[in-house]
PDB file of C-alpha atoms in Angstrom:
ATOM      1  CA  MET J1364     -50.325  -0.792  51.521  1.00 55.00           C
ATOM      2  CA  LYS J1365     -51.926  -4.212  50.416  1.00 48.00           C
ATOM      3  CA  GLU J1366     -55.046  -2.237  49.668  1.00 52.00           C
ATOM      4  CA  MET J1367     -53.101   0.134  47.618  1.00 50.00           C
ATOM      5  CA  ASP J1368     -51.490  -2.619  45.706  1.00 54.00           C
ATOM      6  CA  ASP J1369     -54.698  -4.547  45.228  1.00 56.00           C
ATOM      7  CA  MET J1370     -56.334  -1.253  43.635  1.00 56.00           C
ATOM      8  CA  ASN J1371     -53.154  -0.690  41.400  1.00 59.00           C
ATOM      9  CA  TYR J1372     -53.496  -4.314  40.175  1.00 56.00           C
ATOM     10  CA  SER J1373     -57.136  -3.968  39.689  1.00 62.00           C
ATOM     11  CA  SER J1374     -56.342  -0.864  37.500  1.00 64.00           C
ATOM     12  CA  LYS J1375     -53.954  -2.748  35.299  1.00 64.00           C
ATOM     13  CA  GLN J1376     -56.511  -5.374  34.965  1.00 65.00           C
ATOM     14  CA  GLY J1377     -59.240  -2.955  34.224  1.00 66.00           C
ATOM     15  CA  GLU J1378     -57.199  -1.404  31.537  1.00 66.00           C
ATOM     16  CA  SER J1379     -56.223  -4.762  30.075  1.00 66.00           C
ATOM     17  CA  ARG J1380     -60.088  -5.863  30.040  1.00 65.00           C
ATOM     18  CA  LEU J1381     -61.062  -2.575  28.124  1.00 67.00           C
ATOM     19  CA  LYS J1382     -58.327  -2.901  25.706  1.00 63.00           C
ATOM     20  CA  ALA J1383     -59.423  -6.612  25.111  1.00 61.00           C
ATOM     21  CA  MET J1384     -62.807  -5.695  24.557  1.00 61.00           C
ATOM     22  CA  LEU J1385     -62.042  -2.476  22.381  1.00 58.00           C
ATOM     23  CA  MET J1386     -60.017  -4.597  20.034  1.00 57.00           C
ATOM     24  CA  VAL J1387     -63.439  -6.966  19.801  1.00 51.00           C
ATOM     25  CA  VAL J1388     -65.459  -3.787  18.958  1.00 50.00           C
ATOM     26  CA  VAL J1389     -63.000  -1.837  16.996  1.00 50.00           C
ATOM     27  CA  GLY J1390     -60.313  -4.176  16.055  1.00 50.00           C
ATOM     28  CA  GLY J1391     -62.031  -6.867  14.087  1.00 51.00           C
ATOM     29  CA  GLY J1392     -60.697  -5.288  11.059  1.00 51.00           C
ATOM     30  CA  ILE J1393     -57.274  -4.731  12.529  1.00 49.00           C
ATOM     31  CA  ILE J1394     -56.986  -8.542  12.952  1.00 47.00           C
ATOM     32  CA  SER J1395     -57.895  -9.220   9.494  1.00 52.00           C
ATOM     33  CA  LEU J1396     -55.407  -6.687   8.281  1.00 47.00           C
ATOM     34  CA  LEU J1397     -52.766  -8.296  10.243  1.00 45.00           C
ATOM     35  CA  LEU J1398     -53.398 -11.661   8.977  1.00 46.00           C
ATOM     36  CA  CYS J1399     -53.052 -10.391   5.446  1.00 48.00           C
ATOM     37  CA  TRP J1400     -49.913  -8.221   6.219  1.00 46.00           C
ATOM     38  CA  ALA J1401     -48.449 -11.543   7.592  1.00 46.00           C
ATOM     39  CA  ILE J1402     -49.507 -13.673   4.495  1.00 43.00           C
ATOM     40  CA  THR J1403     -48.195 -10.848   2.112  1.00 48.00           C
ATOM     41  CA  ALA J1404     -44.843 -10.621   3.965  1.00 48.00           C
ATOM     42  CA  ASN J1405     -44.249 -14.139   4.017  1.00 47.00           C
ATOM     43  CA  PHE J1406     -45.309 -14.433   0.554  1.00 46.00           C
ATOM     44  CA  ASN J1407     -42.571 -11.763  -0.540  1.00 49.00           C
ATOM     45  CA  ARG J1408     -40.110 -13.634   1.397  1.00 49.00           C
ATOM     46  CA  LEU J1409     -40.717 -16.833   0.022  1.00 46.00           C
ATOM     47  CA  HIS J1410     -40.480 -15.518  -3.668  1.00 50.00           C
ATOM     48  CA  GLU J1411     -37.256 -13.710  -2.725  1.00 50.00           C
ATOM     49  CA  THR J1412     -35.759 -16.998  -1.598  1.00 49.00           C
ATOM     50  CA  ALA J1413     -37.156 -18.897  -4.602  1.00 50.00           C
ATOM     51  CA  LEU J1414     -35.699 -16.369  -7.316  1.00 47.00           C
ATOM     52  CA  TRP J1415     -32.083 -17.112  -6.028  1.00 51.00           C
ATOM     53  CA  PHE J1416     -32.477 -20.085  -7.564  1.00 52.00           C
ATOM     54  CA  LYS J1417     -33.795 -18.944 -11.092  1.00 53.00           C
ATOM     55  CA  SER J1418     -31.888 -18.140 -13.854  1.00 58.00           C
ATOM     56  CA  LYS J1419     -31.796 -14.451 -14.974  1.00 57.00           C
ATOM     57  CA  ALA J1420     -33.891 -15.342 -18.067  1.00 59.00           C
ATOM     58  CA  GLU J1421     -36.839 -16.605 -15.860  1.00 61.00           C
ATOM     59  CA  LEU J1422     -36.830 -13.624 -13.388  1.00 56.00           C
ATOM     60  CA  LYS J1423     -38.715 -11.369 -15.535  1.00 61.00           C
ATOM     61  CA  ALA J1424     -41.496 -13.564 -16.279  1.00 65.00           C
ATOM     62  CA  THR J1425     -41.622 -14.667 -12.929  1.00 60.00           C
ATOM     63  CA  ALA J1426     -42.072 -11.107 -11.486  1.00 58.00           C
ATOM     64  CA  GLN J1427     -44.737 -10.377 -14.106  1.00 64.00           C
ATOM     65  CA  ARG J1428     -46.514 -13.393 -13.089  1.00 64.00           C
ATOM     66  CA  ILE J1429     -46.440 -13.131  -9.410  1.00 59.00           C
ATOM     67  CA  GLY J1430     -47.081  -9.387  -9.687  1.00 62.00           C
ATOM     68  CA  LEU J1431     -44.556  -8.213  -6.930  1.00 58.00           C
ATOM     69  CA  GLU J1432     -45.235  -4.474  -7.421  1.00 61.00           C
ATOM     70  CA  LYS J1433     -48.936  -5.031  -6.639  1.00 60.00           C
ATOM     71  CA  ILE J1434     -48.080  -7.048  -3.605  1.00 56.00           C
ATOM     72  CA  GLY J1435     -46.030  -4.149  -2.477  1.00 62.00           C
ATOM     73  CA  ASN J1436     -48.986  -1.341  -3.160  1.00 66.00           C
ATOM     74  CA  TYR J1437     -51.446  -3.851  -1.420  1.00 59.00           C
ATOM     75  CA  GLN J1438     -48.937  -4.141   1.606  1.00 66.00           C
ATOM     76  CA  GLN J1439     -48.661  -0.570   1.800  1.00 75.00           C
ATOM     77  CA  ALA J1440     -52.520  -0.026   1.837  1.00 72.00           C
ATOM     78  CA  VAL J1441     -52.840  -2.514   4.577  1.00 71.00           C
ATOM     79  CA  GLU J1442     -50.373  -0.881   6.708  1.00 80.00           C
ATOM     80  CA  LYS J1443     -52.023   2.515   5.988  1.00 82.00           C
ATOM     81  CA  GLU J1444     -55.261   1.032   7.100  1.00 79.00           C
ATOM     82  CA  LEU J1445     -53.425  -0.361  10.340  1.00 80.00           C
ATOM     83  CA  GLN J1446     -52.698   3.085  11.209  1.00 84.00           C
ATOM     84  CA  THR J1447     -56.346   4.570  10.328  1.00 82.00           C
ATOM     85  CA  LEU J1448     -57.927   1.790  12.507  1.00 79.00           C
ATOM     86  CA  ASP J1449     -55.382   2.384  15.370  1.00 78.00           C
ATOM     87  CA  LYS J1450     -56.522   6.096  15.522  1.00 79.00           C
ATOM     88  CA  LYS J1451     -59.970   4.819  15.764  1.00 75.00           C
ATOM     89  CA  LEU J1452     -58.981   2.730  18.592  1.00 74.00           C
ATOM     90  CA  ASP J1453     -57.349   5.430  20.305  1.00 74.00           C
ATOM     91  CA  ALA J1454     -60.620   7.616  19.952  1.00 70.00           C
ATOM     92  CA  PHE J1455     -62.673   4.847  21.767  1.00 70.00           C
ATOM     93  CA  GLN J1456     -60.471   4.742  24.668  1.00 76.00           C
ATOM     94  CA  PRO J1457     -62.545   6.515  27.576  1.00 81.00           C
ATOM     95  CA  VAL J1458     -61.920   9.538  29.918  1.00 83.00           C
ATOM     96  CA  GLY J1459     -63.427  10.365  33.020  1.00 92.00           C
ATOM     97  CA  THR J1460     -65.475   7.563  34.786  1.00 97.00           C
ATOM     98  CA  TYR J1461     -66.519   4.400  33.258  1.00 97.00           C
ATOM     99  CA  ILE J1462     -67.401   0.881  34.333  1.00 98.00           C
ATOM    100  CA  ILE J1463     -65.989  -2.436  32.527  1.00 97.00           C
ATOM    101  CA  ILE J1464     -68.395  -5.504  33.425  1.00 98.00           C
ATOM    102  CA  ASN J1465     -67.128  -9.139  32.809  1.00 98.00           C
ATOM    103  CA  THR J1466     -70.313 -11.617  31.850  1.00 98.00           C
ATOM    104  CA  ALA J1467     -68.034 -14.478  32.457  1.00 97.00           C
ATOM    105  CA  GLY J1468     -66.724 -13.788  35.722  1.00 97.00           C
ATOM    106  CA  ASN J1469     -69.785 -11.917  36.738  1.00 98.00           C
ATOM    107  CA  ASP J1470     -67.969  -8.952  38.307  1.00 98.00           C
ATOM    108  CA  PHE J1471     -67.072  -5.315  37.431  1.00 98.00           C
ATOM    109  CA  ILE J1472     -64.702  -2.635  37.813  1.00 98.00           C
ATOM    110  CA  LEU J1473     -65.446   1.110  38.298  1.00 98.00           C
ATOM    111  CA  MET J1474     -62.580   3.300  36.729  1.00 97.00           C
ATOM    112  CA  GLN J1475     -61.923   6.876  36.875  1.00 95.00           C
ATOM    113  CA  GLU J1476     -59.111   8.302  34.667  1.00 89.00           C
ATOM    114  CA  GLY J1477     -57.602   5.045  34.004  1.00 87.00           C
ATOM    115  CA  LYS J1478     -57.631   3.718  37.573  1.00 94.00           C
ATOM    116  CA  ALA J1479     -59.736   1.248  39.695  1.00 96.00           C
ATOM    117  CA  ILE J1480     -61.761   3.150  42.182  1.00 97.00           C
ATOM    118  CA  ARG J1481     -64.021   0.248  42.824  1.00 98.00           C
ATOM    119  CA  GLU J1482     -64.639  -3.317  42.144  1.00 98.00           C
ATOM    120  CA  GLY J1483     -67.246  -5.925  43.075  1.00 98.00           C
ATOM    121  CA  MET J1484     -69.449  -8.783  42.283  1.00 98.00           C
ATOM    122  CA  CYS J1485     -72.570  -8.582  40.017  1.00 99.00           C
ATOM    123  CA  SER J1486     -74.808 -10.918  38.081  1.00 99.00           C
ATOM    124  CA  THR J1487     -75.765 -11.070  34.474  1.00 99.00           C
ATOM    125  CA  GLY J1488     -77.703 -13.002  31.843  1.00 98.00           C
ATOM    126  CA  SER J1489     -78.521 -16.779  32.601  1.00 98.00           C
ATOM    127  CA  TYR J1490     -78.665 -17.479  28.690  1.00 97.00           C
ATOM    128  CA  THR J1491     -81.315 -19.571  29.429  1.00 96.00           C
ATOM    129  CA  VAL J1492     -84.203 -19.719  27.154  1.00 97.00           C
ATOM    130  CA  LEU J1493     -88.091 -19.401  27.480  1.00 96.00           C
ATOM    131  CA  LYS J1494     -90.491 -20.598  24.766  1.00 93.00           C
ATOM    132  CA  GLY J1495     -93.892 -19.037  24.985  1.00 88.00           C
ATOM    133  CA  ASN J1496     -96.898 -19.348  22.677  1.00 82.00           C
ATOM    134  CA  ASP J1497     -97.185 -18.461  19.225  1.00 78.00           C
ATOM    135  CA  LYS J1498     -93.614 -19.290  18.498  1.00 83.00           C
ATOM    136  CA  GLN J1499     -92.375 -16.551  20.945  1.00 89.00           C
ATOM    137  CA  GLN J1500     -89.220 -17.317  22.612  1.00 94.00           C
ATOM    138  CA  TRP J1501     -86.633 -15.247  24.590  1.00 97.00           C
ATOM    139  CA  THR J1502     -83.090 -15.722  25.546  1.00 97.00           C
ATOM    140  CA  PHE J1503     -81.805 -14.183  28.670  1.00 98.00           C
ATOM    141  CA  LYS J1504     -78.398 -12.939  27.782  1.00 98.00           C
ATOM    142  CA  THR J1505     -76.688  -9.571  28.562  1.00 98.00           C
ATOM    143  CA  PRO J1506     -75.640  -7.490  25.552  1.00 98.00           C
ATOM    144  CA  ARG J1507     -71.755  -7.208  25.063  1.00 97.00           C
ATOM    145  CA  GLY J1508     -70.120  -3.945  23.483  1.00 95.00           C
ATOM    146  CA  MET J1509     -69.912  -0.208  24.518  1.00 94.00           C
ATOM    147  CA  PHE J1510     -72.793   1.390  25.983  1.00 97.00           C
ATOM    148  CA  LYS J1511     -73.824   4.558  27.602  1.00 97.00           C
ATOM    149  CA  ILE J1512     -76.064   5.648  30.806  1.00 98.00           C
ATOM    150  CA  LEU J1513     -78.841   7.053  28.945  1.00 99.00           C
ATOM    151  CA  ASN J1514     -81.000   7.857  32.171  1.00 98.00           C
ATOM    152  CA  LYS J1515     -80.591   7.556  36.108  1.00 99.00           C
ATOM    153  CA  ILE J1516     -83.505   6.337  38.181  1.00 98.00           C
ATOM    154  CA  LYS J1517     -83.939   6.746  41.934  1.00 98.00           C
ATOM    155  CA  ASP J1518     -86.539   4.142  43.514  1.00 98.00           C
ATOM    156  CA  PRO J1519     -87.111   2.585  40.146  1.00 98.00           C
ATOM    157  CA  VAL J1520     -90.549   0.796  39.346  1.00 98.00           C
ATOM    158  CA  TRP J1521     -90.011  -2.423  37.347  1.00 97.00           C
ATOM    159  CA  LYS J1522     -92.877  -2.555  34.333  1.00 96.00           C
ATOM    160  CA  LYS J1523     -92.809  -6.456  33.874  1.00 96.00           C
ATOM    161  CA  PRO J1524     -92.563  -7.601  30.248  1.00 96.00           C
ATOM    162  CA  ASP J1525     -94.412 -10.301  28.697  1.00 95.00           C
ATOM    163  CA  TRP J1526     -92.074 -12.988  29.432  1.00 96.00           C
ATOM    164  CA  ALA J1527     -92.417 -12.241  33.010  1.00 96.00           C
ATOM    165  CA  PHE J1528     -95.959 -13.574  33.169  1.00 96.00           C
ATOM    166  CA  VAL J1529     -95.200 -16.389  30.491  1.00 95.00           C
ATOM    167  CA  GLU J1530     -92.391 -17.572  32.846  1.00 95.00           C
ATOM    168  CA  GLU J1531     -94.880 -17.739  35.895  1.00 93.00           C
ATOM    169  CA  GLY J1532     -97.542 -19.620  33.889  1.00 92.00           C
ATOM    170  CA  MET J1533     -99.828 -16.516  33.971  1.00 94.00           C
ATOM    171  CA  LYS J1534    -101.902 -14.918  31.465  1.00 93.00           C
ATOM    172  CA  VAL J1535    -100.064 -11.868  29.691  1.00 94.00           C
ATOM    173  CA  PRO J1536    -102.112  -8.775  30.702  1.00 96.00           C
ATOM    174  CA  SER J1537    -102.533  -5.476  28.625  1.00 96.00           C
ATOM    175  CA  ALA J1538     -99.742  -3.107  28.050  1.00 94.00           C
ATOM    176  CA  ASN J1539    -100.748  -0.751  31.230  1.00 94.00           C
ATOM    177  CA  HIS J1540    -102.274  -3.229  33.512  1.00 97.00           C
ATOM    178  CA  PRO J1541    -101.583  -2.279  37.256  1.00 96.00           C
ATOM    179  CA  SER J1542    -100.327  -5.982  37.604  1.00 96.00           C
ATOM    180  CA  ARG J1543     -97.206  -5.167  35.292  1.00 97.00           C
ATOM    181  CA  TYR J1544     -95.885  -2.836  37.786  1.00 97.00           C
ATOM    182  CA  GLU J1545     -93.652  -4.094  40.578  1.00 96.00           C
ATOM    183  CA  TYR J1546     -92.162  -1.809  43.527  1.00 96.00           C
ATOM    184  CA  GLY J1547     -89.061  -2.442  45.381  1.00 95.00           C
ATOM    185  CA  VAL J1548     -87.395  -5.179  43.156  1.00 97.00           C
ATOM    186  CA  LEU J1549     -84.975  -3.098  41.540  1.00 98.00           C
ATOM    187  CA  GLY J1550     -83.246  -1.570  44.714  1.00 98.00           C
ATOM    188  CA  ASP J1551     -82.755   2.003  45.193  1.00 98.00           C
ATOM    189  CA  TYR J1552     -81.266   2.820  41.875  1.00 99.00           C
ATOM    190  CA  ALA J1553     -81.461   1.969  38.280  1.00 99.00           C
ATOM    191  CA  MET J1554     -79.020   3.267  35.260  1.00 99.00           C
ATOM    192  CA  ALA J1555     -80.809   2.637  31.724  1.00 99.00           C
ATOM    193  CA  LEU J1556     -78.452   1.316  28.872  1.00 98.00           C
ATOM    194  CA  GLY J1557     -80.974   1.022  26.356  1.00 97.00           C
ATOM    195  CA  GLN J1558     -83.355  -1.886  24.910  1.00 95.00           C
ATOM    196  CA  GLY J1559     -84.966  -2.369  28.413  1.00 95.00           C
ATOM    197  CA  TYR J1560     -81.334  -3.232  29.852  1.00 98.00           C
ATOM    198  CA  LEU J1561     -80.552  -1.846  33.239  1.00 99.00           C
ATOM    199  CA  ILE J1562     -77.937  -1.836  35.931  1.00 99.00           C
ATOM    200  CA  HIS J1563     -79.997  -2.145  39.092  1.00 99.00           C
ATOM    201  CA  GLY J1564     -80.071  -3.466  42.352  1.00 98.00           C
ATOM    202  CA  THR J1565     -81.502  -7.099  43.608  1.00 98.00           C
ATOM    203  CA  LEU J1566     -83.496  -8.627  46.578  1.00 96.00           C
ATOM    204  CA  TYR J1567     -81.363 -11.982  45.711  1.00 94.00           C
ATOM    205  CA  LYS J1568     -77.801 -10.851  47.007  1.00 96.00           C
ATOM    206  CA  ARG J1569     -76.877 -14.442  47.631  1.00 97.00           C
ATOM    207  CA  TYR J1570     -76.733 -14.829  43.790  1.00 98.00           C
ATOM    208  CA  LEU J1571     -74.316 -12.227  43.095  1.00 98.00           C
ATOM    209  CA  GLY J1572     -71.309 -13.475  41.080  1.00 98.00           C
ATOM    210  CA  MET J1573     -73.488 -15.926  39.162  1.00 98.00           C
ATOM    211  CA  PRO J1574     -75.200 -15.642  35.853  1.00 98.00           C
ATOM    212  CA  VAL J1575     -78.822 -15.610  36.765  1.00 98.00           C
ATOM    213  CA  THR J1576     -80.568 -12.315  35.428  1.00 98.00           C
ATOM    214  CA  HIS J1577     -82.890 -11.998  32.397  1.00 98.00           C
ATOM    215  CA  GLY J1578     -80.181  -9.582  30.830  1.00 98.00           C
ATOM    216  CA  CYS J1579     -79.798  -6.702  33.278  1.00 98.00           C
ATOM    217  CA  VAL J1580     -76.790  -6.194  35.263  1.00 99.00           C
ATOM    218  CA  ARG J1581     -77.372  -6.671  38.943  1.00 99.00           C
ATOM    219  CA  MET J1582     -75.359  -5.302  41.869  1.00 99.00           C
ATOM    220  CA  GLY J1583     -75.518  -5.307  45.740  1.00 98.00           C
ATOM    221  CA  ASP J1584     -76.660  -2.247  47.549  1.00 98.00           C
ATOM    222  CA  GLU J1585     -73.395  -0.536  48.557  1.00 98.00           C
ATOM    223  CA  ASP J1586     -71.820  -1.309  45.033  1.00 99.00           C
ATOM    224  CA  LEU J1587     -74.928   0.042  43.279  1.00 99.00           C
ATOM    225  CA  GLU J1588     -75.041   3.154  45.325  1.00 99.00           C
ATOM    226  CA  ALA J1589     -71.255   3.879  44.508  1.00 99.00           C
ATOM    227  CA  VAL J1590     -71.702   3.257  40.970  1.00 99.00           C
ATOM    228  CA  PHE J1591     -74.919   5.299  40.585  1.00 99.00           C
ATOM    229  CA  LYS J1592     -73.367   8.455  42.375  1.00 98.00           C
ATOM    230  CA  ALA J1593     -69.761   7.803  39.944  1.00 98.00           C
ATOM    231  CA  LEU J1594     -71.412   7.561  36.622  1.00 98.00           C
ATOM    232  CA  LYS J1595     -73.246  10.106  34.772  1.00 98.00           C
ATOM    233  CA  ILE J1596     -75.499  10.244  31.981  1.00 98.00           C
ATOM    234  CA  GLY J1597     -73.457   9.680  29.061  1.00 97.00           C
ATOM    235  CA  SER J1598     -70.517   7.760  30.799  1.00 97.00           C
ATOM    236  CA  LYS J1599     -69.351   4.626  28.997  1.00 96.00           C
ATOM    237  CA  VAL J1600     -70.340   0.959  30.102  1.00 97.00           C
ATOM    238  CA  TYR J1601     -68.285  -1.600  28.725  1.00 96.00           C
ATOM    239  CA  ILE J1602     -69.580  -5.103  28.825  1.00 97.00           C
ATOM    240  CA  TYR J1603     -67.743  -8.003  27.521  1.00 96.00           C
TER     241      TYR J1603
END
């Protein structure tokens, strides 16, 4: 019974997280429009109150000066745009199986048709900065936003990027030098999100729940396998 209650709580928590993130992705315009609507609404009320204290001779001139008709038209336009953005927000609501990753808490919730089916710890970007030669610089952060699973790989091989050699104080080899390839460090599975970012396994399980990665999302073995099997190519990944 307690386990069922926990999963119900996780489902609600996952939905709340997703809605909050979607508001960031889609709803920046909504917030601005709401502010505009509130300002114009208050503006109207203030002037309606002020007009009670004006003589009839002053009413026409005041109405022309503040452009009440224009304000009314603008408010209608704002409300119409809010309705349009609300429809766009609904279109972003996911269906099927998807995952929500919290970079602040370094945890995830795997969702299926709006219900949490698994949750656990992960590791995301450390936000450390590495400086190389020739003004090169890398910031190790996990990107935020809405992504899709672009590829699924079993027994992935890590092709080390330039920063991996710079970090170790080594000379950067040619693009396809054998020293760039490392086997077994990404776990049994990997899921590509684009631009080199992956959801993959880790050798450093003691660091799960901490922001220690170079930008990828690391998971423990059991969680990784469950997520790999649940998500399909094209499944949504929400990172915030």
